[in-house]
PDB file of C-alpha atoms in Angstrom:
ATOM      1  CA  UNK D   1      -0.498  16.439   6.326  1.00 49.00           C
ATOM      2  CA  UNK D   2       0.634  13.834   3.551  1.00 57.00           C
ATOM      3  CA  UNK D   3       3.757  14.239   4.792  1.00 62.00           C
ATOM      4  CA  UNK D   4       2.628  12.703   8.720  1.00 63.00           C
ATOM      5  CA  UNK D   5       0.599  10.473   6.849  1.00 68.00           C
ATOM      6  CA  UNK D   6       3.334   9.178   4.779  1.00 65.00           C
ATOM      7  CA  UNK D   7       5.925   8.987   8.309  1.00 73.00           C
ATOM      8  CA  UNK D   8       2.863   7.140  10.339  1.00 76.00           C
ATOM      9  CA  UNK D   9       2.829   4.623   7.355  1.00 72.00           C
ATOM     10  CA  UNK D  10       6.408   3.197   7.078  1.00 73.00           C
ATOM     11  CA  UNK D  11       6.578   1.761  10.758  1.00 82.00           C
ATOM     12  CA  UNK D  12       3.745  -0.470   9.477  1.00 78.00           C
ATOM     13  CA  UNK D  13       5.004  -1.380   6.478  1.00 77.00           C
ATOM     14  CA  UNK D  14       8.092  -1.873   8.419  1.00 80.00           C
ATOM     15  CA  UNK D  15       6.641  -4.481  10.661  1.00 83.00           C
ATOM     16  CA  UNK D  16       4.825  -5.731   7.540  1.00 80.00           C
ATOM     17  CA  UNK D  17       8.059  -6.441   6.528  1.00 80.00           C
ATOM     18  CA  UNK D  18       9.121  -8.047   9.429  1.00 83.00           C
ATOM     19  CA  UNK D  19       5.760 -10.214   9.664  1.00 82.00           C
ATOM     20  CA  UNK D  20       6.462 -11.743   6.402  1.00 81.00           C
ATOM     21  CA  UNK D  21      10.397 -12.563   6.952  1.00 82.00           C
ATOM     22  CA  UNK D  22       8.736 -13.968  10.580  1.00 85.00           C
ATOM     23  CA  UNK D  23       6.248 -16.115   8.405  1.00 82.00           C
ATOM     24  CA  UNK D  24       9.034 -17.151   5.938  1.00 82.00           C
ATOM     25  CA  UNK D  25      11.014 -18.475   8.664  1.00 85.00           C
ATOM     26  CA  UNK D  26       8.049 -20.199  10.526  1.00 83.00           C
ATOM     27  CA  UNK D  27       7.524 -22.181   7.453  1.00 83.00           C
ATOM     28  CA  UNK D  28      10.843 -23.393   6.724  1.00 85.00           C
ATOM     29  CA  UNK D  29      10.975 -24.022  10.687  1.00 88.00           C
ATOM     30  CA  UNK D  30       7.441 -25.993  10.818  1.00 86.00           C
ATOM     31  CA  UNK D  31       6.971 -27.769   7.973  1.00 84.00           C
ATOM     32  CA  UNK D  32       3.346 -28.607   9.127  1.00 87.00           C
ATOM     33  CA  UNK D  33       2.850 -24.920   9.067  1.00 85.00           C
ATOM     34  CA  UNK D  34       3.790 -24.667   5.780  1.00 85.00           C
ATOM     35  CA  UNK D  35      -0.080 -25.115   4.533  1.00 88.00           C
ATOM     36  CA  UNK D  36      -1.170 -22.541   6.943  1.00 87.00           C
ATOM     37  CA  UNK D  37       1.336 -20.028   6.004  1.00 85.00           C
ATOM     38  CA  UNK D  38       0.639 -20.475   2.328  1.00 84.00           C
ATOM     39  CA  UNK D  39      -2.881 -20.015   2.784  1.00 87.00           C
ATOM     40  CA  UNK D  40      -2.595 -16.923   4.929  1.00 84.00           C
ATOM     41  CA  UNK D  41       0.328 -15.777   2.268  1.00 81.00           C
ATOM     42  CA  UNK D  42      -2.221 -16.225  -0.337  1.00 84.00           C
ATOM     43  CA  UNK D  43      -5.112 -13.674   1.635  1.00 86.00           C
ATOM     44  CA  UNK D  44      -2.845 -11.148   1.948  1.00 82.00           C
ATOM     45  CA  UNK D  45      -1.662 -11.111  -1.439  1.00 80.00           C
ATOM     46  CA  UNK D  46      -5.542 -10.765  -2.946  1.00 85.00           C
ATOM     47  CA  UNK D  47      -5.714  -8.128  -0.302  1.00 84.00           C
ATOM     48  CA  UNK D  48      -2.475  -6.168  -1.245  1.00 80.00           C
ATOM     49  CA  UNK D  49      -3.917  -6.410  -4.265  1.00 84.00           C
ATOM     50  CA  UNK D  50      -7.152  -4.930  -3.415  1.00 86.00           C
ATOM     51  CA  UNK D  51      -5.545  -2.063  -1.054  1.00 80.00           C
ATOM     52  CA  UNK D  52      -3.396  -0.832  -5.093  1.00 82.00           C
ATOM     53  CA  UNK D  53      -6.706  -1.020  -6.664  1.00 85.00           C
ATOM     54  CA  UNK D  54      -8.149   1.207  -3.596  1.00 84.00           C
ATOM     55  CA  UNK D  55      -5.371   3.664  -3.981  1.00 81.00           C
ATOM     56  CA  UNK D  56      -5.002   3.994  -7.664  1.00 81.00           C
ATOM     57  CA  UNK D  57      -8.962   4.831  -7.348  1.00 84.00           C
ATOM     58  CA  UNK D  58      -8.035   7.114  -4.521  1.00 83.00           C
ATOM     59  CA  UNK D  59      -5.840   9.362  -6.499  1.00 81.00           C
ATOM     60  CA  UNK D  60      -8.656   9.168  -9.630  1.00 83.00           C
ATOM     61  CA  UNK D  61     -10.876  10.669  -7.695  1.00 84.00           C
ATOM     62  CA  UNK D  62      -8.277  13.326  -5.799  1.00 81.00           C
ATOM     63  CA  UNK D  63      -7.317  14.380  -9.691  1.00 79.00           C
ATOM     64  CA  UNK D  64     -10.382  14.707 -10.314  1.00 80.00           C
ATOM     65  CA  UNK D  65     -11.361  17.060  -7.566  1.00 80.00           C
ATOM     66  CA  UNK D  66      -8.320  18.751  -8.376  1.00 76.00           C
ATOM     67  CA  UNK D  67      -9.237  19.429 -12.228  1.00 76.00           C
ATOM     68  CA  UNK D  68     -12.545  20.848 -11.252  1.00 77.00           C
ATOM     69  CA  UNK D  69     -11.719  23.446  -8.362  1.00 76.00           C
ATOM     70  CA  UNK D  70      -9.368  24.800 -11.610  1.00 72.00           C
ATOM     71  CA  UNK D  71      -5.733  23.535  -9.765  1.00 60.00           C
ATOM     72  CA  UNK D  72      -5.783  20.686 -12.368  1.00 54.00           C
ATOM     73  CA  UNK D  73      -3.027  21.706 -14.690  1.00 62.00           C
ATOM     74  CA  UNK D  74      -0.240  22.655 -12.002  1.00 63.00           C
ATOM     75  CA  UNK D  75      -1.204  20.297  -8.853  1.00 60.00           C
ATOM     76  CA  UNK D  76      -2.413  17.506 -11.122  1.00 58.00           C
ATOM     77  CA  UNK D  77       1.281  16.770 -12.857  1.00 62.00           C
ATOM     78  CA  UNK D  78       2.675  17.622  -9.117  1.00 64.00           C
ATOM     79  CA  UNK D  79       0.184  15.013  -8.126  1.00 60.00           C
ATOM     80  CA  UNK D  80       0.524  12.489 -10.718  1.00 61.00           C
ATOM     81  CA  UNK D  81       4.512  13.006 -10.512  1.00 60.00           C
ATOM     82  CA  UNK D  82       4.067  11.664  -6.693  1.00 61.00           C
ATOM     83  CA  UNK D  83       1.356   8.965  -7.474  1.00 60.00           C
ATOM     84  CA  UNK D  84       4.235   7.441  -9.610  1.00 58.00           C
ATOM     85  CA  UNK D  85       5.239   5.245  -7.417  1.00 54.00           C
ATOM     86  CA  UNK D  86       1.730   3.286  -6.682  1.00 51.00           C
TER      87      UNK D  86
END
């Protein structure tokens, strides 16, 4: 299941990606879009940074869960070795 999770996520971060280079170019193209593309640059950073504070609270509580059903010990440091890279 992770595993299709993971695959269905990196065509949208993919066209994330692409969004931003698109929105990059716009501004350097459109210098009277330059305001606008700050401004919309500047939303989705605070909400980038909302979506890592999500996560990281996320796998908390997963641990958690983990710990009490008794697979703490072995599936936590799996788990924690994978959460690495948020």
């Amino acid at each position: 299941m992770q595993q299709h999770q993971y695959d269905e996520a990196l065509p949208c971060m993919d066209k994330r990606l692409a969004l931003i280079d698109q929105l990059a170019q716009l501004a350097k193209e459109c210098p009277m879009q330059q305001q606008a593309v700050a401004e919309l640059a500047a939303t989705l950073s605070l909400q980038e940074e909302r979506l890592k504070a999500l996560t990281v609270s996320y796998h908390q509580i997963v641990f958690n869960k983990l710990v009490q059903v008794g697979k703490g010990n072995k599936a936590g440091q799996a788990y924690n070795l994978n959460s690495k890279e948020f």
